[in-house]
Amino acid sequence: MKTVHNFNAGPCVLPREAVNVAIEALKDFAGTGMSVIEISHRSKEWEAVMKETEDLWKELLEIPEGYRVLFLGGGASLEFLMVAMNFMNKKAAYLETGVWAKKAIKEAKAFGETVVVASSADTTFNYIPKGYTIPADADYFHITTNNTIYGTEIKEDMDSPVPLIADMSSDIMSRPVDVSKYAMIYGGAQKNVGPAGVTFVIVKESALGKVERYIPTMLDYKTHIENDSMFNTPPVFSIFVMNETLKWVKKMGGLKAVNKMNQDKADLLYAEIDRNSMFVGTAEKDSRSIMNVCFVMSPEYKEKEADFMAYAKERGMVGIKGHRSVGGFRASIYNACPRESVEALVKCMQDFEKENK
Ligand SMILES: *Cc1c(COP(=O)(O)O)cnc(C)c1O
């Protein structure tokens, strides 16, 4: 198999060990003589995986009593709608930090007054707004902790006067989180915790049941709580790989250790961006994400963009093209991205500078 440095934004690099265990389970799952995609989701072997996966979430994130972890379909994109449907009576507040936040806001508008407390749209979302007021009469306040496209991140668990709900699709399990500060945390698995096809939802049970509208069965979080995420057939294979990915996180030493690794990788790459006169970072320094690192060519080297892309590709870099709304480059350096890949990218930038400046 050829060796590459995978910087894809999602789906993206997963721990090799998790992928290898999944390959074995595709052949023979838990000694059943059947593939993990052939077994009944009602079998005791599968129920054990479901239970273990929820327990791993609770253990790694130190989730307090009163919360459930659900594994659903539909992606984070369906949560945009479900959040508003399950939590908004009259009014909700949102922080607009990017395209994903905007999509969440769009869905919320169908359910009541949707207040955008602050936005960084004026500068292509290159910073996290500060100094805004959260209306005390809102049913909840929604944030996107990591803005995958722009490389900005809210790294602290904030205090909110109303229930706090966070889309953590692209930074979940990258650092310890004080879950008690949130009514709900959700995201698609395909950035840091598994393959596409499963959506995680961490929800405080007592925060539910406060809206008056009819909620369709499949869109009601209570349905999934009452049925241990098996009201309908769960995405069995994706959950299996998620389970193995979480075991890897645990083996790496848990979230404190993983956070340290992530910070170290991010520091390395940002230091090179700041040192190298051919490149410039796009996110404001105090908003920089440790998961998605966005940069462009310096103005005087703008015409070299395609050259660097080709140069990096030749050296095995995959997925470093920036999102079309930002341009330039984006290196997604999620948990499973090895330090060697970041080192290789840094070396690539240094060599390009030597040869082209
Ligand atoms: C990728 C992403 C989404 C979309 O997730 P889907 O599972 O594809 O719906 C939403 N929010 C953020 C922050 C993301 O990075």
Short mmCIF file of C-alpha atoms and ligand atoms in Angstrom, two decimals:
data_model
loop_
_atom_site.label_atom_id
_atom_site.label_comp_id
_atom_site.label_asym_id
_atom_site.label_seq_id
_atom_site.Cartn_x
_atom_site.Cartn_y
_atom_site.Cartn_z
CA MET A 1 0.00 0.00 0.00
CA LYS A 2 1.38 3.40 -0.88
CA THR A 3 2.22 5.79 1.93
CA VAL A 4 0.47 9.15 1.87
CA HIS A 5 -0.07 11.99 4.29
CA ASN A 6 -3.84 12.26 4.59
CA PHE A 7 -5.02 15.79 5.43
CA ASN A 8 -8.60 15.31 4.24
CA ALA A 9 -11.23 17.37 6.08
CA GLY A 10 -13.75 14.56 6.49
CA PRO A 11 -14.09 11.70 5.91
CA CYS A 12 -10.48 11.62 6.90
CA VAL A 13 -7.62 9.68 8.41
CA LEU A 14 -8.61 7.12 11.07
CA PRO A 15 -6.34 5.17 13.40
CA ARG A 16 -4.77 2.38 11.32
CA GLU A 17 -5.46 -0.05 14.15
CA ALA A 18 -9.18 0.70 14.05
CA VAL A 19 -9.26 0.16 10.29
CA ASN A 20 -7.40 -3.14 10.64
CA VAL A 21 -9.71 -4.46 13.35
CA ALA A 22 -12.66 -3.47 11.16
CA ILE A 23 -11.22 -5.45 8.26
CA GLU A 24 -11.06 -8.54 10.48
CA ALA A 25 -14.60 -7.97 11.75
CA LEU A 26 -15.83 -7.73 8.18
CA LYS A 27 -14.60 -11.30 7.80
CA ASP A 28 -15.61 -12.72 11.18
CA PHE A 29 -17.29 -10.68 13.90
CA ALA A 30 -16.65 -11.71 17.53
CA GLY A 31 -16.18 -15.35 16.56
CA THR A 32 -19.76 -15.61 15.26
CA GLY A 33 -18.71 -16.99 11.87
CA MET A 34 -20.49 -14.01 10.30
CA SER A 35 -19.39 -10.60 9.13
CA VAL A 36 -20.20 -7.56 11.28
CA ILE A 37 -22.41 -6.46 8.37
CA GLU A 38 -24.26 -9.79 8.38
CA ILE A 39 -25.20 -10.19 12.02
CA SER A 40 -28.50 -9.19 13.61
CA HIS A 41 -28.41 -5.88 15.42
CA ARG A 42 -30.55 -7.61 18.06
CA SER A 43 -27.88 -10.23 18.77
CA LYS A 44 -26.20 -10.21 22.17
CA GLU A 45 -22.80 -9.74 20.52
CA TRP A 46 -24.02 -6.54 18.86
CA GLU A 47 -25.82 -5.26 21.93
CA ALA A 48 -22.52 -5.57 23.77
CA VAL A 49 -20.84 -3.32 21.18
CA MET A 50 -23.60 -0.69 21.53
CA LYS A 51 -23.25 -0.69 25.30
CA GLU A 52 -19.48 -0.59 25.20
CA THR A 53 -19.48 2.29 22.73
CA GLU A 54 -21.76 4.42 24.92
CA ASP A 55 -19.61 3.52 27.95
CA LEU A 56 -16.44 4.58 26.12
CA TRP A 57 -17.98 7.96 25.34
CA LYS A 58 -18.97 8.39 28.97
CA GLU A 59 -15.56 7.37 30.23
CA LEU A 60 -13.42 9.41 27.82
CA LEU A 61 -15.46 12.61 28.13
CA GLU A 62 -16.27 12.05 31.83
CA ILE A 63 -19.94 12.57 31.01
CA PRO A 64 -21.92 13.22 34.21
CA GLU A 65 -25.06 11.34 35.31
CA GLY A 66 -28.25 12.38 33.56
CA TYR A 67 -26.84 12.37 30.04
CA ARG A 68 -27.30 9.82 27.27
CA VAL A 69 -25.13 9.21 24.23
CA LEU A 70 -27.09 8.36 21.09
CA PHE A 71 -25.96 7.00 17.73
CA LEU A 72 -28.23 8.19 14.96
CA GLY A 73 -28.42 8.58 11.19
CA GLY A 74 -28.77 11.73 9.12
CA GLY A 75 -25.47 13.43 9.89
CA ALA A 76 -24.91 16.65 11.79
CA SER A 77 -27.05 18.23 9.09
CA LEU A 78 -30.19 16.50 10.36
CA GLU A 79 -29.35 17.60 13.90
CA PHE A 80 -29.61 21.22 12.74
CA LEU A 81 -33.34 20.57 12.33
CA MET A 82 -33.80 18.17 15.25
CA VAL A 83 -32.19 20.58 17.72
CA ALA A 84 -34.67 23.34 16.87
CA MET A 85 -37.62 20.94 16.75
CA ASN A 86 -36.82 19.41 20.16
CA PHE A 87 -35.61 22.48 22.05
CA MET A 88 -37.20 25.64 20.65
CA ASN A 89 -40.54 26.87 21.86
CA LYS A 90 -40.40 30.50 20.80
CA LYS A 91 -36.86 31.77 20.53
CA ALA A 92 -33.33 30.52 20.05
CA ALA A 93 -29.94 32.22 19.85
CA TYR A 94 -27.10 31.30 17.48
CA LEU A 95 -23.47 32.29 17.02
CA GLU A 96 -22.73 32.56 13.29
CA THR A 97 -19.17 31.37 12.75
CA GLY A 98 -19.37 29.74 9.34
CA VAL A 99 -21.31 27.82 6.76
CA TRP A 100 -22.28 25.02 9.14
CA ALA A 101 -23.61 27.53 11.67
CA LYS A 102 -25.55 29.23 8.88
CA LYS A 103 -27.13 25.94 7.91
CA ALA A 104 -28.17 25.35 11.51
CA ILE A 105 -29.66 28.85 11.65
CA LYS A 106 -31.63 28.25 8.45
CA GLU A 107 -33.32 25.17 9.92
CA ALA A 108 -34.07 26.92 13.23
CA LYS A 109 -35.96 29.72 11.48
CA ALA A 110 -38.76 27.30 10.65
CA PHE A 111 -39.48 26.82 14.37
CA GLY A 112 -39.45 30.31 15.87
CA GLU A 113 -37.56 33.54 16.38
CA THR A 114 -33.92 32.89 15.61
CA VAL A 115 -31.50 35.50 16.91
CA VAL A 116 -27.96 35.68 15.57
CA VAL A 117 -26.07 37.16 18.54
CA ALA A 118 -22.87 37.77 16.57
CA SER A 119 -21.32 36.87 13.25
CA SER A 120 -17.87 36.85 11.71
CA ALA A 121 -19.27 36.75 8.17
CA ASP A 122 -17.78 40.22 7.52
CA THR A 123 -14.27 38.75 7.22
CA THR A 124 -15.04 35.29 5.78
CA PHE A 125 -15.41 33.86 9.27
CA ASN A 126 -11.72 34.14 10.14
CA TYR A 127 -12.33 34.79 13.84
CA ILE A 128 -14.58 33.82 16.74
CA PRO A 129 -16.74 36.82 17.79
CA LYS A 130 -16.51 38.00 21.38
CA GLY A 131 -18.42 40.38 23.62
CA TYR A 132 -21.95 39.50 22.53
CA THR A 133 -25.00 39.09 24.75
CA ILE A 134 -27.00 35.90 24.89
CA PRO A 135 -30.69 36.75 25.34
CA ALA A 136 -31.87 35.40 28.70
CA ASP A 137 -35.28 34.45 27.26
CA ALA A 138 -33.88 32.18 24.52
CA ASP A 139 -34.70 28.49 24.79
CA TYR A 140 -31.08 27.67 23.98
CA PHE A 141 -27.83 29.08 22.60
CA HIS A 142 -26.20 27.23 19.71
CA ILE A 143 -22.50 27.31 18.86
CA THR A 144 -20.21 25.53 16.41
CA THR A 145 -17.05 24.85 18.41
CA ASN A 146 -14.78 24.12 15.45
CA ASN A 147 -15.29 25.75 12.09
CA THR A 148 -13.89 23.13 9.80
CA ILE A 149 -13.81 25.29 6.67
CA TYR A 150 -12.16 28.39 8.17
CA GLY A 151 -9.90 26.87 10.81
CA THR A 152 -11.31 28.71 13.81
CA GLU A 153 -12.19 27.12 17.12
CA ILE A 154 -13.87 27.88 20.44
CA LYS A 155 -11.56 26.02 22.80
CA GLU A 156 -13.17 26.89 26.12
CA ASP A 157 -16.44 25.58 27.47
CA MET A 158 -18.34 28.83 27.94
CA ASP A 159 -20.91 29.79 30.54
CA SER A 160 -24.34 30.42 29.08
CA PRO A 161 -27.41 31.81 30.87
CA VAL A 162 -29.59 29.46 28.75
CA PRO A 163 -29.07 25.81 27.73
CA LEU A 164 -25.96 25.54 25.57
CA ILE A 165 -26.00 23.33 22.46
CA ALA A 166 -22.86 22.68 20.43
CA ASP A 167 -22.05 21.25 17.04
CA MET A 168 -18.70 19.57 17.80
CA SER A 169 -18.48 17.61 14.55
CA SER A 170 -14.86 18.44 13.91
CA ASP A 171 -13.29 18.77 17.35
CA ILE A 172 -15.08 16.23 19.51
CA MET A 173 -12.61 13.98 21.35
CA SER A 174 -9.73 16.31 20.54
CA ARG A 175 -9.66 17.74 24.09
CA PRO A 176 -11.41 17.28 27.43
CA VAL A 177 -14.84 18.95 27.52
CA ASP A 178 -16.88 19.98 30.55
CA VAL A 179 -20.04 18.25 29.35
CA SER A 180 -22.02 19.57 32.34
CA LYS A 181 -22.01 23.01 30.69
CA TYR A 182 -24.00 21.73 27.70
CA ALA A 183 -27.60 20.61 27.24
CA MET A 184 -26.51 18.83 24.09
CA ILE A 185 -23.41 18.15 22.00
CA TYR A 186 -23.64 16.55 18.58
CA GLY A 187 -21.78 15.90 15.36
CA GLY A 188 -21.12 13.67 12.42
CA ALA A 189 -18.61 10.96 13.30
CA GLN A 190 -16.54 11.28 10.14
CA LYS A 191 -13.98 13.79 11.40
CA ASN A 192 -12.57 12.53 14.67
CA VAL A 193 -14.53 9.52 15.85
CA GLY A 194 -15.20 7.18 12.96
CA PRO A 195 -16.42 6.75 9.42
CA ALA A 196 -19.40 8.56 7.87
CA GLY A 197 -22.85 7.14 8.53
CA VAL A 198 -23.28 7.66 12.26
CA THR A 199 -24.09 10.84 14.18
CA PHE A 200 -23.32 11.16 17.88
CA VAL A 201 -25.63 13.03 20.24
CA ILE A 202 -24.81 13.66 23.91
CA VAL A 203 -27.99 14.94 25.49
CA LYS A 204 -29.04 15.91 28.98
CA GLU A 205 -32.31 14.08 29.54
CA SER A 206 -33.81 16.74 31.79
CA ALA A 207 -33.39 19.36 29.03
CA LEU A 208 -35.85 17.51 26.81
CA GLY A 209 -39.65 17.51 26.83
CA LYS A 210 -40.04 21.28 27.09
CA VAL A 211 -41.63 22.01 23.72
CA GLU A 212 -45.31 21.91 22.92
CA ARG A 213 -45.28 20.89 19.26
CA TYR A 214 -45.79 17.39 17.92
CA ILE A 215 -42.41 15.79 17.18
CA PRO A 216 -42.38 12.98 14.59
CA THR A 217 -41.22 9.69 16.13
CA MET A 218 -37.88 9.42 14.34
CA LEU A 219 -37.04 13.07 15.01
CA ASP A 220 -37.75 12.88 18.73
CA TYR A 221 -34.65 12.36 20.89
CA LYS A 222 -36.80 10.60 23.47
CA THR A 223 -37.58 7.84 20.97
CA HIS A 224 -33.89 7.11 20.62
CA ILE A 225 -33.23 7.34 24.35
CA GLU A 226 -36.04 4.91 25.16
CA ASN A 227 -34.77 2.46 22.55
CA ASP A 228 -31.03 2.71 23.30
CA SER A 229 -30.39 4.05 19.76
CA MET A 230 -32.03 0.97 18.27
CA PHE A 231 -35.54 2.21 17.46
CA ASN A 232 -34.59 1.36 13.90
CA THR A 233 -31.58 -0.48 12.52
CA PRO A 234 -28.48 1.46 13.56
CA PRO A 235 -25.51 2.04 11.20
CA VAL A 236 -23.81 -1.09 12.50
CA PHE A 237 -20.51 -0.90 10.65
CA SER A 238 -19.94 2.79 11.35
CA ILE A 239 -20.62 2.25 15.05
CA PHE A 240 -18.22 -0.67 15.08
CA VAL A 241 -15.40 1.46 13.68
CA MET A 242 -16.31 4.27 16.09
CA ASN A 243 -15.95 1.82 18.97
CA GLU A 244 -12.47 0.85 17.79
CA THR A 245 -11.53 4.51 17.27
CA LEU A 246 -12.53 5.33 20.85
CA LYS A 247 -10.54 2.37 22.15
CA TRP A 248 -7.56 3.85 20.35
CA VAL A 249 -8.15 7.24 22.01
CA LYS A 250 -8.21 5.46 25.35
CA LYS A 251 -5.02 3.59 24.52
CA MET A 252 -3.30 6.85 23.61
CA GLY A 253 -3.91 7.98 27.18
CA GLY A 254 -7.33 9.62 26.93
CA LEU A 255 -8.32 13.16 26.04
CA LYS A 256 -5.67 15.06 28.00
CA ALA A 257 -2.92 13.13 26.25
CA VAL A 258 -4.59 13.36 22.85
CA ASN A 259 -5.08 17.10 23.32
CA LYS A 260 -1.39 17.51 24.04
CA MET A 261 -0.52 15.64 20.85
CA ASN A 262 -2.95 17.77 18.87
CA GLN A 263 -1.61 21.01 20.31
CA ASP A 264 1.94 19.93 19.53
CA LYS A 265 1.07 19.14 15.89
CA ALA A 266 -0.82 22.41 15.49
CA ASP A 267 2.01 24.44 17.06
CA LEU A 268 4.49 22.86 14.67
CA LEU A 269 2.46 23.73 11.59
CA TYR A 270 1.44 27.24 12.67
CA ALA A 271 5.06 28.02 13.56
CA GLU A 272 6.10 27.17 10.02
CA ILE A 273 3.25 29.19 8.50
CA ASP A 274 4.33 32.19 10.59
CA ARG A 275 8.02 31.73 9.82
CA ASN A 276 7.77 30.98 6.10
CA SER A 277 7.54 34.20 4.07
CA MET A 278 5.73 32.46 1.22
CA PHE A 279 2.67 31.54 3.31
CA VAL A 280 0.23 33.29 5.59
CA GLY A 281 -2.41 31.90 7.96
CA THR A 282 -6.00 32.98 7.33
CA ALA A 283 -7.52 32.65 10.83
CA GLU A 284 -6.83 35.29 13.48
CA LYS A 285 -4.21 33.99 15.89
CA ASP A 286 -6.39 33.84 18.98
CA SER A 287 -9.10 31.93 17.08
CA ARG A 288 -6.86 29.32 15.47
CA SER A 289 -8.12 25.76 15.37
CA ILE A 290 -5.93 22.86 16.37
CA MET A 291 -7.88 20.59 13.99
CA ASN A 292 -8.03 22.47 10.69
CA VAL A 293 -5.10 24.69 9.73
CA CYS A 294 -5.89 27.14 6.92
CA PHE A 295 -3.29 29.13 5.01
CA VAL A 296 -2.74 30.83 1.67
CA MET A 297 0.26 32.03 -0.35
CA SER A 298 1.56 35.44 0.73
CA PRO A 299 0.31 38.15 -1.66
CA GLU A 300 3.68 38.45 -3.43
CA TYR A 301 3.70 34.71 -4.20
CA LYS A 302 0.04 34.35 -5.13
CA GLU A 303 0.87 32.98 -8.59
CA LYS A 304 2.78 30.08 -6.98
CA GLU A 305 -0.31 28.45 -5.51
CA ALA A 306 -0.75 25.80 -8.21
CA ASP A 307 2.99 25.08 -8.09
CA PHE A 308 2.94 24.41 -4.37
CA MET A 309 -0.12 22.22 -4.73
CA ALA A 310 1.66 20.09 -7.34
CA TYR A 311 4.89 20.06 -5.29
CA ALA A 312 3.05 18.86 -2.18
CA LYS A 313 1.10 16.26 -4.11
CA GLU A 314 4.31 14.80 -5.47
CA ARG A 315 5.50 14.37 -1.88
CA GLY A 316 2.42 12.41 -0.87
CA MET A 317 0.27 15.18 0.63
CA VAL A 318 -3.43 14.46 0.15
CA GLY A 319 -6.38 16.74 0.77
CA ILE A 320 -4.63 20.06 1.39
CA LYS A 321 -6.73 22.12 -1.01
CA GLY A 322 -8.59 24.80 0.93
CA HIS A 323 -12.37 25.03 0.80
CA ARG A 324 -13.50 27.09 -2.20
CA SER A 325 -14.87 29.85 0.06
CA VAL A 326 -11.42 30.47 1.60
CA GLY A 327 -9.06 29.26 -1.14
CA GLY A 328 -5.44 28.33 -0.59
CA PHE A 329 -4.72 25.36 1.62
CA ARG A 330 -6.19 23.53 4.56
CA ALA A 331 -4.47 20.79 6.47
CA SER A 332 -6.86 18.86 8.68
CA ILE A 333 -4.80 17.35 11.46
CA TYR A 334 -7.34 15.35 13.42
CA ASN A 335 -6.50 12.95 16.27
CA ALA A 336 -5.38 10.14 13.99
CA CYS A 337 -3.15 12.33 11.80
CA PRO A 338 0.38 11.27 12.79
CA ARG A 339 2.99 13.86 13.78
CA GLU A 340 5.14 12.53 10.92
CA SER A 341 2.56 13.77 8.43
CA VAL A 342 2.69 17.28 9.91
CA GLU A 343 6.50 17.12 9.89
CA ALA A 344 6.42 16.08 6.24
CA LEU A 345 4.17 19.02 5.35
CA VAL A 346 6.41 21.45 7.24
CA LYS A 347 9.47 20.08 5.42
CA CYS A 348 7.62 20.41 2.14
CA MET A 349 6.91 24.10 2.84
CA GLN A 350 10.52 24.72 3.84
CA ASP A 351 11.91 23.05 0.73
CA PHE A 352 9.47 24.87 -1.51
CA GLU A 353 10.62 28.16 -0.04
CA LYS A 354 14.29 27.29 -0.60
CA GLU A 355 13.65 26.36 -4.23
CA ASN A 356 11.28 29.17 -5.15
CA LYS A 357 12.14 32.30 -3.24
C1 LIG B 1 -18.78 18.24 8.53
C2 LIG B 1 -19.54 19.13 9.40
C3 LIG B 1 -20.95 19.14 9.44
C4 LIG B 1 -21.77 18.29 8.51
O1 LIG B 1 -21.82 17.00 8.92
P1 LIG B 1 -22.70 15.89 8.15
O2 LIG B 1 -22.54 14.72 9.04
O3 LIG B 1 -22.09 15.73 6.80
O4 LIG B 1 -24.09 16.39 8.06
C5 LIG B 1 -21.57 19.97 10.34
N1 LIG B 1 -20.88 20.76 11.17
C6 LIG B 1 -19.53 20.80 11.16
C7 LIG B 1 -18.81 21.69 12.10
C8 LIG B 1 -18.82 19.99 10.27
O5 LIG B 1 -17.49 20.01 10.26
#
